[in-house]
XYZ file of N, CA, C and O in Angstrom:
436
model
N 0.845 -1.163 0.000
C 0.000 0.000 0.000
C 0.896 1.234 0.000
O 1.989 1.239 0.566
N 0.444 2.171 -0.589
C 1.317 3.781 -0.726
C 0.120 4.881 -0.607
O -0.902 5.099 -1.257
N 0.876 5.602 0.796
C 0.217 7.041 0.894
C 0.943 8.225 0.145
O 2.040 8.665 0.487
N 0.290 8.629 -0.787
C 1.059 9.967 -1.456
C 0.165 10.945 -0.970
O -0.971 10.589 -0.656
N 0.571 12.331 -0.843
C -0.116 13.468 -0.933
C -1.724 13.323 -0.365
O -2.722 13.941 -0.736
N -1.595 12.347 0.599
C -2.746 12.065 1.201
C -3.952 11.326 0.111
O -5.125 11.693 0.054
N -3.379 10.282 -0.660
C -4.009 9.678 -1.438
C -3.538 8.011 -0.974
O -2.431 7.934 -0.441
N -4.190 6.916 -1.122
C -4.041 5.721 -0.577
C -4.089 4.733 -2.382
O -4.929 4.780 -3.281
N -2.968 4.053 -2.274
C -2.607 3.146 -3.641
C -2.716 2.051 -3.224
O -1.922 1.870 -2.301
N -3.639 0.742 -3.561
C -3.391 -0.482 -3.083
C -2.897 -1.123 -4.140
O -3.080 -0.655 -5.264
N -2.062 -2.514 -3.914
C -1.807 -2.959 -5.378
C -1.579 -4.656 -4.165
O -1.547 -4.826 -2.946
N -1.458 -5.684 -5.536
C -1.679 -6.801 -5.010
C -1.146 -7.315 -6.088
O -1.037 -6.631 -7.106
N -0.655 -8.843 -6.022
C 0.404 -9.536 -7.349
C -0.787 -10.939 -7.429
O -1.444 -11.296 -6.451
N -0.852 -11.463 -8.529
C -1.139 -12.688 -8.716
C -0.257 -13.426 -9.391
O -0.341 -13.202 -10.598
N 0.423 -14.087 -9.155
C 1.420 -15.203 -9.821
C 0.518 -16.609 -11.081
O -0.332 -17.490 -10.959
N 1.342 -16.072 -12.131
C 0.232 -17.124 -12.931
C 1.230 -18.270 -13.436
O 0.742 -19.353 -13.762
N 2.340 -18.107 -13.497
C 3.206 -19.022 -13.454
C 4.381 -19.331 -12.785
O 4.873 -18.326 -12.272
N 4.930 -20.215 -12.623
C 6.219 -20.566 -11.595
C 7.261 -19.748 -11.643
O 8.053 -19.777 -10.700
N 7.553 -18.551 -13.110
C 8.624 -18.154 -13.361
C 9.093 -17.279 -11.918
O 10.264 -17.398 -11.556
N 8.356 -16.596 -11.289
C 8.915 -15.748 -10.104
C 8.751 -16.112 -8.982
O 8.567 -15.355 -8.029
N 8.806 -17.696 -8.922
C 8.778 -18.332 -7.055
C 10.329 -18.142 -6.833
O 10.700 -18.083 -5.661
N 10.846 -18.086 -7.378
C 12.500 -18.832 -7.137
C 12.544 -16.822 -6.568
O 13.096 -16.670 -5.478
N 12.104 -15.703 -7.137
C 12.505 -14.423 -6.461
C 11.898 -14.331 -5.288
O 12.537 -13.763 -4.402
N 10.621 -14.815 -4.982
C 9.850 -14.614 -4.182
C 10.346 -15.341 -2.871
O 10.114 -14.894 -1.748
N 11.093 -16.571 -3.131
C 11.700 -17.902 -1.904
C 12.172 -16.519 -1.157
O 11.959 -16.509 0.055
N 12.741 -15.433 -1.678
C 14.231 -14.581 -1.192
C 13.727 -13.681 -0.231
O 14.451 -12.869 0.344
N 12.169 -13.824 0.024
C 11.932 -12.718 0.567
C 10.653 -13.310 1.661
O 9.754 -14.110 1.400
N 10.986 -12.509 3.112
C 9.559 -12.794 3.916
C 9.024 -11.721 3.829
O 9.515 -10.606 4.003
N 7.861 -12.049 3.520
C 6.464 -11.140 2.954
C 6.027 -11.284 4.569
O 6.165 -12.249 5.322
N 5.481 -10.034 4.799
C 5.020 -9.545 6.312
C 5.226 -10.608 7.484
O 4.377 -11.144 8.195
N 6.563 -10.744 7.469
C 7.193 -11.014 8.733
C 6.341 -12.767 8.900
O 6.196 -13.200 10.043
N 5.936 -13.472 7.908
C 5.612 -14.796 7.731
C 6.515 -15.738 7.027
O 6.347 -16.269 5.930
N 7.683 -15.868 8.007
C 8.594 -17.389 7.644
C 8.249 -18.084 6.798
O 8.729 -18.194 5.670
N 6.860 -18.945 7.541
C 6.714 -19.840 6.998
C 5.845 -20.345 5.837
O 5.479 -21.479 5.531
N 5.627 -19.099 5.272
C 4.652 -19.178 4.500
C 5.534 -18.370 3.136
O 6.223 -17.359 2.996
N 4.861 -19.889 1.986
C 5.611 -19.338 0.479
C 4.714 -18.558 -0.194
O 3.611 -18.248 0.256
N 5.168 -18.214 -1.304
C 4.890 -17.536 -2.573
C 4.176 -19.051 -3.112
O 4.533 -20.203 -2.865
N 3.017 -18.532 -3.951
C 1.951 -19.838 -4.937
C 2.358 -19.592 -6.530
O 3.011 -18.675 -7.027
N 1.864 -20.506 -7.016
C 1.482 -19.701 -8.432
C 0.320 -20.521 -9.002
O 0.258 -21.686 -8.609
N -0.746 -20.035 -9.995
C -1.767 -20.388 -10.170
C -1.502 -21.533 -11.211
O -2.415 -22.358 -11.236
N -0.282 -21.818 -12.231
C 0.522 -23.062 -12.319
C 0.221 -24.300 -11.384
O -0.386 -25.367 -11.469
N 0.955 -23.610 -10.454
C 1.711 -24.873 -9.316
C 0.588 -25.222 -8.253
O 0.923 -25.995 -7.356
N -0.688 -24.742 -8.258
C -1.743 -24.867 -7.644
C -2.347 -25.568 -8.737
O -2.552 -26.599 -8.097
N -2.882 -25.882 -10.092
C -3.488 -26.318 -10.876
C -2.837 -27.939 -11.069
O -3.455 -29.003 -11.034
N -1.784 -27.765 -11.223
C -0.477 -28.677 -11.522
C -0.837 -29.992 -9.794
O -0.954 -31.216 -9.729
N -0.868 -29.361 -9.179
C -1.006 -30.082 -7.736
C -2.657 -30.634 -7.798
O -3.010 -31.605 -7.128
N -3.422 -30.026 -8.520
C -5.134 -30.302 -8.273
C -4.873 -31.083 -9.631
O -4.074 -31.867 -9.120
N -4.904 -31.372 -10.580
C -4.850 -31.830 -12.215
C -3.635 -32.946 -12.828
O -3.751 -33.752 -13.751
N -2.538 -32.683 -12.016
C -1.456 -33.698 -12.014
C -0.784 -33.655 -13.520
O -0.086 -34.423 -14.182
N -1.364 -32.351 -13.708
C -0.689 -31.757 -15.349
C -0.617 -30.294 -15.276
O -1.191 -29.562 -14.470
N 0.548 -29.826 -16.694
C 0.931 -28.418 -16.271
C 0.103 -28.042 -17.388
O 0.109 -28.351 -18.579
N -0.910 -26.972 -16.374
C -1.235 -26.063 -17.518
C -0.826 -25.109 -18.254
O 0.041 -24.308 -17.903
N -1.728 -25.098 -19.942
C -1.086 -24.145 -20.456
C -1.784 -22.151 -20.211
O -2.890 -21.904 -20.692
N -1.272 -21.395 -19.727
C -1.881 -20.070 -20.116
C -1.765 -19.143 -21.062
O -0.562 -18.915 -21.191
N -2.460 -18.423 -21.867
C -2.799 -17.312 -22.260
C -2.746 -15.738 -21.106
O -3.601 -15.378 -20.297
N -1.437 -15.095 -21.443
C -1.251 -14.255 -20.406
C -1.970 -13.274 -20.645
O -2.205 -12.445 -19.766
N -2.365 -13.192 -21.640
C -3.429 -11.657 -22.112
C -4.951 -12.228 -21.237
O -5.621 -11.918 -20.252
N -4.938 -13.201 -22.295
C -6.587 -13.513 -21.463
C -6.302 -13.747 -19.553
O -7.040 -13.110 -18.803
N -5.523 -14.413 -19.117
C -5.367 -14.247 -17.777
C -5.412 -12.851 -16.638
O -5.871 -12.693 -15.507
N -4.632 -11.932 -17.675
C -4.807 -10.283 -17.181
C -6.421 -9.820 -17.225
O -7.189 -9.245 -16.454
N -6.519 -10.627 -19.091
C -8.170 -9.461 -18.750
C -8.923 -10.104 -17.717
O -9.660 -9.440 -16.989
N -8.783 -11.489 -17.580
C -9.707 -12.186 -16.179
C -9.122 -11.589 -14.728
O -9.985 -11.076 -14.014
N -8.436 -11.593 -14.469
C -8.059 -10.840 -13.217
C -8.205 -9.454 -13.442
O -8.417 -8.964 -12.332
N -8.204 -8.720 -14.150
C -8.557 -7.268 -14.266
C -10.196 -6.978 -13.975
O -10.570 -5.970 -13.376
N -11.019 -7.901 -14.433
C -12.066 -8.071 -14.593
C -12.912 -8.309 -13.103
O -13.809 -7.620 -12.617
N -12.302 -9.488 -12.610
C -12.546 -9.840 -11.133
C -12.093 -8.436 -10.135
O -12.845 -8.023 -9.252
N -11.043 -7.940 -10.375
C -11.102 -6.901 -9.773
C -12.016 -5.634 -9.455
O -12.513 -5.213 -8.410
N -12.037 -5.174 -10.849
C -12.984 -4.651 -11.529
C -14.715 -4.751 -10.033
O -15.111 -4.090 -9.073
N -15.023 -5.699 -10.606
C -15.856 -6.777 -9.847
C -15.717 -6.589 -8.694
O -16.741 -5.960 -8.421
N -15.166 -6.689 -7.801
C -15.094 -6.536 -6.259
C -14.854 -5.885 -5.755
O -14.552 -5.958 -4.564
N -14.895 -4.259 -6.925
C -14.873 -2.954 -6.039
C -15.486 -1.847 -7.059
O -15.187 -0.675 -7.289
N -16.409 -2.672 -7.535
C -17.714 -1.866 -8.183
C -17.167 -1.029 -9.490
O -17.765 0.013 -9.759
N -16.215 -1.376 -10.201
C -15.797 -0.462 -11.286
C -15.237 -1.424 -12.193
O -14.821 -2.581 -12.256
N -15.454 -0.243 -12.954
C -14.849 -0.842 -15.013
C -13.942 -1.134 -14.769
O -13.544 -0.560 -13.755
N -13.098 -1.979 -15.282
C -11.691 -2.090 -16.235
C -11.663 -2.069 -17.142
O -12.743 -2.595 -17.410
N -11.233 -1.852 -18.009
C -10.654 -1.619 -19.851
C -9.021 -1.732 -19.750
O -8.413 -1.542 -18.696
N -8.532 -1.996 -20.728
C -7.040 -2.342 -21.047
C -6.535 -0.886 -21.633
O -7.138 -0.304 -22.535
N -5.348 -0.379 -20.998
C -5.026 1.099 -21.228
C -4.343 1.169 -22.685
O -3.508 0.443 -23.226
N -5.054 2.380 -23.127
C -5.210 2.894 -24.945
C -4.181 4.097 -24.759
O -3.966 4.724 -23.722
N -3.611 4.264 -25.986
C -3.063 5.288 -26.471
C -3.980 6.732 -25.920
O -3.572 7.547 -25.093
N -5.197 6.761 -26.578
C -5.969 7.940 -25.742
C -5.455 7.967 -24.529
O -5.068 9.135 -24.502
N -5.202 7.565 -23.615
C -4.927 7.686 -22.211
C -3.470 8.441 -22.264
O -2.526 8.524 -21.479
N -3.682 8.825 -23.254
C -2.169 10.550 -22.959
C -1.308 10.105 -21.962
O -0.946 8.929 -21.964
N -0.910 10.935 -21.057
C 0.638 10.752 -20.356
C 0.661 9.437 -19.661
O 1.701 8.781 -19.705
N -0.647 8.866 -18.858
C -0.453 7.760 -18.521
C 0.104 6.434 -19.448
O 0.868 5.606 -18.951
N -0.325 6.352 -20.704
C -0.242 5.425 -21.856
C 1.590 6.089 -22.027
O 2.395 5.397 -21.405
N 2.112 7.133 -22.682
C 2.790 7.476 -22.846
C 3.723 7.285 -21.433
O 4.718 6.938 -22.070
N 4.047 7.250 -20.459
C 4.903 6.873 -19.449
C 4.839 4.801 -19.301
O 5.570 4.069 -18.635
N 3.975 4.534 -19.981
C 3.867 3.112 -19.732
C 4.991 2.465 -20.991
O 5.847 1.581 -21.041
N 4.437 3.430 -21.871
C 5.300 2.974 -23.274
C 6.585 2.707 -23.080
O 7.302 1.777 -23.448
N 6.862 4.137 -22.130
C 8.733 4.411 -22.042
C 9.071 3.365 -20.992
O 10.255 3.045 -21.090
N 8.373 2.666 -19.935
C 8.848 1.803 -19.196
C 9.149 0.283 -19.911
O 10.044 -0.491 -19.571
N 8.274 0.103 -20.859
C 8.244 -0.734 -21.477
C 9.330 -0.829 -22.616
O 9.802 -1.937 -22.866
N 9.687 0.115 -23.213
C 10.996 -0.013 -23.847
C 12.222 0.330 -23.139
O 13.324 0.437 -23.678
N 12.014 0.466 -22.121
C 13.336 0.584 -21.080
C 13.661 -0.973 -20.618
O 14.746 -1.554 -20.657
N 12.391 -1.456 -20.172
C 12.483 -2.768 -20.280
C 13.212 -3.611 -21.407
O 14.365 -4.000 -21.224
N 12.785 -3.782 -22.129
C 12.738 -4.165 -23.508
C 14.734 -3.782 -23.520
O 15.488 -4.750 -23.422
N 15.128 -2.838 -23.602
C 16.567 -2.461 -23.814
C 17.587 -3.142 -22.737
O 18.790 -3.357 -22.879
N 16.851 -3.384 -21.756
C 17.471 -4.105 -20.268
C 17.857 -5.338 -20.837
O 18.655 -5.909 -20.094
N 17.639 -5.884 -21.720
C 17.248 -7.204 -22.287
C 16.519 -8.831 -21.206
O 15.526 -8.649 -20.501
N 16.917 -9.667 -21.245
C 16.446 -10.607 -20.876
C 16.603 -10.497 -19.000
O 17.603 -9.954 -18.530
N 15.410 -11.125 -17.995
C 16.346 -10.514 -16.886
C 16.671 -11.979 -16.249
O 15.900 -12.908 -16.491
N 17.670 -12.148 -15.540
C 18.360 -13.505 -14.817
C 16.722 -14.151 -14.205
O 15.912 -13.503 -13.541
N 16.574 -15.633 -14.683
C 16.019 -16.199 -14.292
C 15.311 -17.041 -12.565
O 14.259 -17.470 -12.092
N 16.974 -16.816 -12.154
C 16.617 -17.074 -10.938
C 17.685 -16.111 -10.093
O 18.654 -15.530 -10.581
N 17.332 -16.094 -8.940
C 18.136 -14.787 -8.173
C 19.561 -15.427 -7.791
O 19.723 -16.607 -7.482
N 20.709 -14.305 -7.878
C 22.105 -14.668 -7.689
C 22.317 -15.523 -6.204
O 21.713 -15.295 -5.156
N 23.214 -16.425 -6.412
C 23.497 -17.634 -4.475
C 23.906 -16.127 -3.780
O 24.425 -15.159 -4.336
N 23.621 -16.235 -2.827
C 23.898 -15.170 -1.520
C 25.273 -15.662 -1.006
O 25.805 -15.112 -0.042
């Protein structure tokens, strides 16, 4: 959560595949040892006894959607119309993009 300028930001992660458990092992999330990082993979994979395949677009618009949903408002997928916001997303995204590939699993300590 982030207080700016007396404004309140919530944000929340859903893991849809295994790729970011191995970052997540590295870290205790609110002072809970014993408790890991999931991914909606490795939860399916454990119920089905097979790995599923995802669609990461359609997975976003379903979780965007559910969100959406449980706090009474639209989602839509952000457009060019959306001026500086769209335009600051772009530049993160090719900053990304120039970073090139990032290390798969986190460096031995």
């Amino acid at each position: 959560m982030q207080v700016r300028h007396g404004l309140t930001a919530h944000g929340f992660a859903v893991n849809i595949t295994r790729e970011p458990l191995p970052w997540f092992d590295q870290v205790i999330a609110c002072g809970l040892a014993d408790v890991k990082a999931a991914s909606v993979q490795s939860v399916k994979e454990k119920l089905d006894g097979r790995s599923p395949s995802f669609d990461m677009r359609d997975e976003m618009r379903i979780l965007a959607q559910m969100h959406g949903n449980a706090y009474g408002k639209e989602t839509r997928e952000l457009r060019e119309e959306d001026g500086e916001i769209w335009e600051a997303v772009q530049e993160m995204e090719e900053i990304a993009t120039m970073a090139g590939e990032w290390p798969q699993r986190p460096s031995p300590v």
